[in-house]
Amino acid sequence: MTIKRSLAAATFGATAALTAAFMPTANAEMKHEGVTVNILTRPGPVIAGRLEQRGEEFKAMTGATIEVATVPFADLFQKLLTDWSTGTNSIDVGVFASGWAVELADSDLLADLSDFVANDPGLMFDDIAPYFREFNQKIDGKTYLITVDGDFHMMYYRTDVLEKNGLEPPDTWDEYLEVAAAVHGQDMNGDGEADYGSCLFKKRNAQSFWLILSVAGAFLQSQGTGQGIFFDTETMEPLVRNEGFKEALRILKETGKYGPPDELNLDVTDTRPIVLSGRCALLLEWGDIGPLSIDLTQSKIDGLVASRILPGSRRVVDRATGKLTDCTPELCPHATDGVNHTPFAAFGGWSGAVNAKADPKVIAAAYDFLSYMNAPEQSNFDVTQGWTGYNPYRVSQFENIQPWVDAGFSQESAENYLGAIGQSLNSPNMASDLRIPGTQQYEGICLDREIARFLAGEITDEQTMDNIYECWEEVTEDFGRERQAALYRASLGITN
Amino acid sequence: MATGGGTIGGRRPGEDPAAAVIAATPRGARLAEWFDRQARTLFVMPAVVMILIFSIFPLIATFMLSLSRVRLRGGGYRIRYVGTQNYEKQIFGSEQWHFLGTFEEVSVLGWIVTAAAAALLAWWLIRYFGGRSGPVSVVGTVGRLITASVLFGLAFMFAATLFSGTRLGTLGVTLFYVVVGCGIQFLIGLGLALLCSQPIRGRTFFRVVFFLPLMVTPIGIGFTFRMMADTGKGPFAPLWQWFGLGDFAWAVNPWTARAFIIVGDSWQWIPFIFVVLLAALENVPRDLVEAGHADGAGSWQIFREIAWPHIVPVAATVMLIRVIEGFKLVDLPNMMTGGGPGIATESMTLHSFFAWRALDPAQSAAISYLLLFVTVVLCVSYFMLVVRKRAAVYG
């Protein structure tokens, strides 16, 4: 018993010391003694695993018990929606895709966290990158979500392959195709086999629909996040029947010429091993490739891969005519060297929201826990760990290279990797993913299915655009056009 | 229900006007009597309740769902009655290309197929009304008319899509899986059963090995076959590359993708057919076979004249079970191709699942009911016109 006791005391002492070191905002007394916070999220170790570990630390500091339950991703939204909307309220916090929050907030199911945020200097609110601070966490100007993971697409390229061929990393989508064509068929990993110019995950019923949005964004949005890439903010008319979207379709299809032969059946879990085995010169991906590339158990590209903001375009869609027009300072105020870049927050990232019906004590504890997850002391370490599934969303996360070097990056690969993150996170023209009711239907059904049919050669580009248009209109009508338009505007931070 | 009940004291409670007699009956005995009388109801009740809760109620609820529009909202559900709108959308409306296929101009070949199907079905009906295939009855007539119209509809659907060079919908793909898949599985299953019924060495070993795939979960099979078919980095990649197929992508062409799903499905289900047919073959009377041998019949003749008639009723039944199962194929296309390329490998169950996952349970329910309708019509027709008839002839 005495051994156990002294062990417990030692553990407690160590945790307390850690607490003092990690969380200066924590009160000395047990602030949330006896409170239990029930969290629901997707199965771990990705996302959920770190919540559990940090939950233990949080308990030692504040006395609040953090219970993390998980359900498969596909069931997560239904589970939360039914639990909260039917008044069961067995869940206090959902850690889920930020896109779902608009619908939940519209039904008054989410607690407004704005006051907590305003009185929480430890959160370092201004350190959170503009898109995540102002759009991902907020709905209609109020903070409902606390981000724990920043998700946006970047382009990755093989520094050695491009150097060998005397090529510059592509800055526009046309250049992307040119570079892919130039290096396609070369041996890029020394195994004597021809490798690929571009590797994209184009499998149907998976995550491929985000690719077309990443390409189309550059043509569709040039005036900042508030412009949106999905609908006209007034009429909810889909932005898919124009020259920009058509051009994006052409580019996406043409990348297939320089990809693996079975690219149409590759999900992101299939492309990653191909990329890590050194078979791809260019690719679009989330932030995960950086930490994965330094994992020598599976990677042959440590130090050979760099990231960059998504390629852009010198021509963007004139919303009035639907025609592609050359960039001017008025049309593309955020362009660099005449190229409009639109980084796309595909999926937006995992974020925590609190049940509005939870006990005020639980809400306070839940907020403190999410704030603890989000605060730089914790998150700047967590995002460097590939297994957590957390990607960067704070300015200090790309400005401060040391945590990355500590995590195993070489100085050079850390700099390579962080380059694009900074460019993307600082961009005021980051495109928001769709965050209104029916998102799963707009994207997961209409867009996913029609893009798959287009890539498989079942339908032409015109038919694809018409089909998506009609499918989206049907969903909009179904949910009610006025309400959808209002929520779409709210999701883009347009208040009127 | 009272007829079989106990009659303690020679009287039934309630029948006797003299209540005093009942009052005098000991309490325990009365209870026992009551149980005795209710015994049949009580014994049947759990099964009835189970069927009502898990089978009938969902069936009715699904049907009602299929006639509505359902939205999950804050504050609960919102269900709106929309009549047959969900069905119209699938058959005539914006989802027609998805469910039935893309209809454009019907080709000459398409018209020939349609005409051939119409002629065949007309001949079949005329033959029935002529009384040449047994007595004509009301039920038989209605049943045959339903069968004929559904078959004609399906024939026209294939004529206007497959034979006119446009794309199949999920119904056509499902039927392809059922007809081609189950056909192949039957032939191979029968062949293996014949082999294993021979007195060869190690046949017990083969029986166990052939039976194993049936016990593997379909999701696992989907993953396994997807890996094995991966010509670029799967376990058989060196083999594919050695054959010069390293750049061959089976999942990109609609027909190779469908074929590969059938390969996976067959791997799982051949054992089922195999094991049932093997049992049937073992029951073929030895003396008949030996008599055949003595009379100088060859092995083909023995199979055709002695073994086949004996196993036909079992074969017809096992195929019925397999076909019903085949209509529900969902795991393999979901794991192997996600329904792609395009919608080429999407079965109706997967179609329904996609709709459900998009929080559109009403559309999902409508597709389920359409699947139920097609399955019931085809399977009942098959049962009445093939299984029963064969059983009558040979049994």
Short mmCIF file of N, CA, C and O in Angstrom, two decimals, chain A residues 74-75 78 205 440 445, chain B residues 330 334 346-361 363-365 367-368:
data_model
loop_
_atom_site.label_atom_id
_atom_site.label_comp_id
_atom_site.label_asym_id
_atom_site.label_seq_id
_atom_site.Cartn_x
_atom_site.Cartn_y
_atom_site.Cartn_z
N ALA A 74 -18.88 7.86 -40.25
CA ALA A 74 -20.12 7.99 -41.02
C ALA A 74 -21.34 8.13 -40.12
O ALA A 74 -22.37 8.64 -40.55
N ASP A 75 -21.25 7.69 -38.86
CA ASP A 75 -22.41 7.77 -37.96
C ASP A 75 -22.36 8.96 -37.03
O ASP A 75 -23.30 9.22 -36.28
N GLN A 78 -25.13 11.91 -37.38
CA GLN A 78 -26.46 11.44 -37.02
C GLN A 78 -26.58 11.25 -35.52
O GLN A 78 -27.57 11.61 -34.91
N ASN A 205 -16.88 7.91 -53.94
CA ASN A 205 -17.42 7.59 -52.63
C ASN A 205 -16.32 7.61 -51.58
O ASN A 205 -16.31 6.81 -50.66
N GLN A 440 -23.57 17.05 -46.89
CA GLN A 440 -23.28 15.67 -47.29
C GLN A 440 -23.93 15.36 -48.64
O GLN A 440 -23.37 14.64 -49.46
N ILE A 445 -22.78 13.34 -52.30
CA ILE A 445 -23.60 12.65 -53.30
C ILE A 445 -23.46 13.32 -54.66
O ILE A 445 -22.89 12.77 -55.59
N VAL B 330 -23.68 -5.92 -51.38
CA VAL B 330 -23.34 -4.53 -51.09
C VAL B 330 -21.89 -4.37 -50.61
O VAL B 330 -21.20 -3.43 -51.00
N ASN B 334 -18.81 -1.90 -52.34
CA ASN B 334 -18.50 -0.79 -51.45
C ASN B 334 -17.02 -0.78 -51.08
O ASN B 334 -16.37 0.26 -51.09
N GLU B 346 -22.19 -0.05 -58.95
CA GLU B 346 -23.08 0.22 -57.83
C GLU B 346 -24.29 -0.71 -57.87
O GLU B 346 -25.05 -0.71 -58.83
N SER B 347 -24.47 -1.51 -56.83
CA SER B 347 -25.66 -2.37 -56.75
C SER B 347 -26.80 -1.56 -56.13
O SER B 347 -26.60 -0.48 -55.61
N MET B 348 -28.01 -2.12 -56.20
CA MET B 348 -29.15 -1.37 -55.66
C MET B 348 -29.03 -1.16 -54.16
O MET B 348 -29.42 -0.12 -53.63
N THR B 349 -28.50 -2.15 -53.46
CA THR B 349 -28.36 -1.99 -52.01
C THR B 349 -27.37 -0.88 -51.70
O THR B 349 -27.58 -0.09 -50.78
N LEU B 350 -26.31 -0.80 -52.49
CA LEU B 350 -25.32 0.26 -52.28
C LEU B 350 -25.96 1.62 -52.60
O LEU B 350 -25.75 2.60 -51.89
N HIS B 351 -26.74 1.65 -53.67
CA HIS B 351 -27.49 2.84 -54.06
C HIS B 351 -28.35 3.32 -52.88
O HIS B 351 -28.34 4.50 -52.51
N SER B 352 -29.04 2.38 -52.29
CA SER B 352 -29.90 2.70 -51.16
C SER B 352 -29.08 3.19 -49.96
O SER B 352 -29.43 4.15 -49.28
N PHE B 353 -27.95 2.52 -49.75
CA PHE B 353 -27.07 2.89 -48.63
C PHE B 353 -26.52 4.31 -48.81
O PHE B 353 -26.48 5.10 -47.87
N PHE B 354 -26.14 4.65 -50.05
CA PHE B 354 -25.62 6.00 -50.30
C PHE B 354 -26.70 7.04 -49.99
O PHE B 354 -26.41 8.09 -49.41
N ALA B 355 -27.92 6.73 -50.40
CA ALA B 355 -29.01 7.68 -50.13
C ALA B 355 -29.22 7.83 -48.63
O ALA B 355 -29.40 8.94 -48.12
N TRP B 356 -29.18 6.71 -47.93
CA TRP B 356 -29.37 6.76 -46.48
C TRP B 356 -28.26 7.57 -45.81
O TRP B 356 -28.50 8.36 -44.91
N ARG B 357 -27.04 7.37 -46.27
CA ARG B 357 -25.91 8.05 -45.65
C ARG B 357 -25.95 9.55 -45.90
O ARG B 357 -25.36 10.32 -45.16
N ALA B 358 -26.64 9.94 -46.97
CA ALA B 358 -26.78 11.37 -47.24
C ALA B 358 -27.96 11.95 -46.46
O ALA B 358 -28.50 12.98 -46.83
N LEU B 359 -28.36 11.27 -45.40
CA LEU B 359 -29.47 11.69 -44.55
C LEU B 359 -30.76 11.83 -45.35
O LEU B 359 -31.53 12.75 -45.14
N ASP B 360 -30.96 10.94 -46.31
CA ASP B 360 -32.19 10.95 -47.10
C ASP B 360 -32.87 9.58 -46.98
O ASP B 360 -32.92 8.82 -47.93
N PRO B 361 -33.35 9.24 -45.78
CA PRO B 361 -33.89 7.89 -45.55
C PRO B 361 -35.09 7.58 -46.44
O PRO B 361 -35.34 6.41 -46.74
N GLN B 363 -35.69 8.41 -49.68
CA GLN B 363 -35.24 7.92 -50.98
C GLN B 363 -34.64 6.51 -50.83
O GLN B 363 -34.85 5.63 -51.66
N SER B 364 -33.91 6.34 -49.75
CA SER B 364 -33.30 5.05 -49.46
C SER B 364 -34.38 3.97 -49.30
O SER B 364 -34.26 2.86 -49.82
N ALA B 365 -35.46 4.33 -48.61
CA ALA B 365 -36.55 3.38 -48.40
C ALA B 365 -37.23 3.04 -49.73
O ALA B 365 -37.59 1.88 -49.98
N ILE B 367 -35.88 3.00 -52.70
CA ILE B 367 -35.01 2.09 -53.46
C ILE B 367 -35.10 0.69 -52.86
O ILE B 367 -35.17 -0.31 -53.58
N SER B 368 -35.13 0.61 -51.53
CA SER B 368 -35.24 -0.70 -50.88
C SER B 368 -36.52 -1.40 -51.31
O SER B 368 -36.53 -2.61 -51.56
#
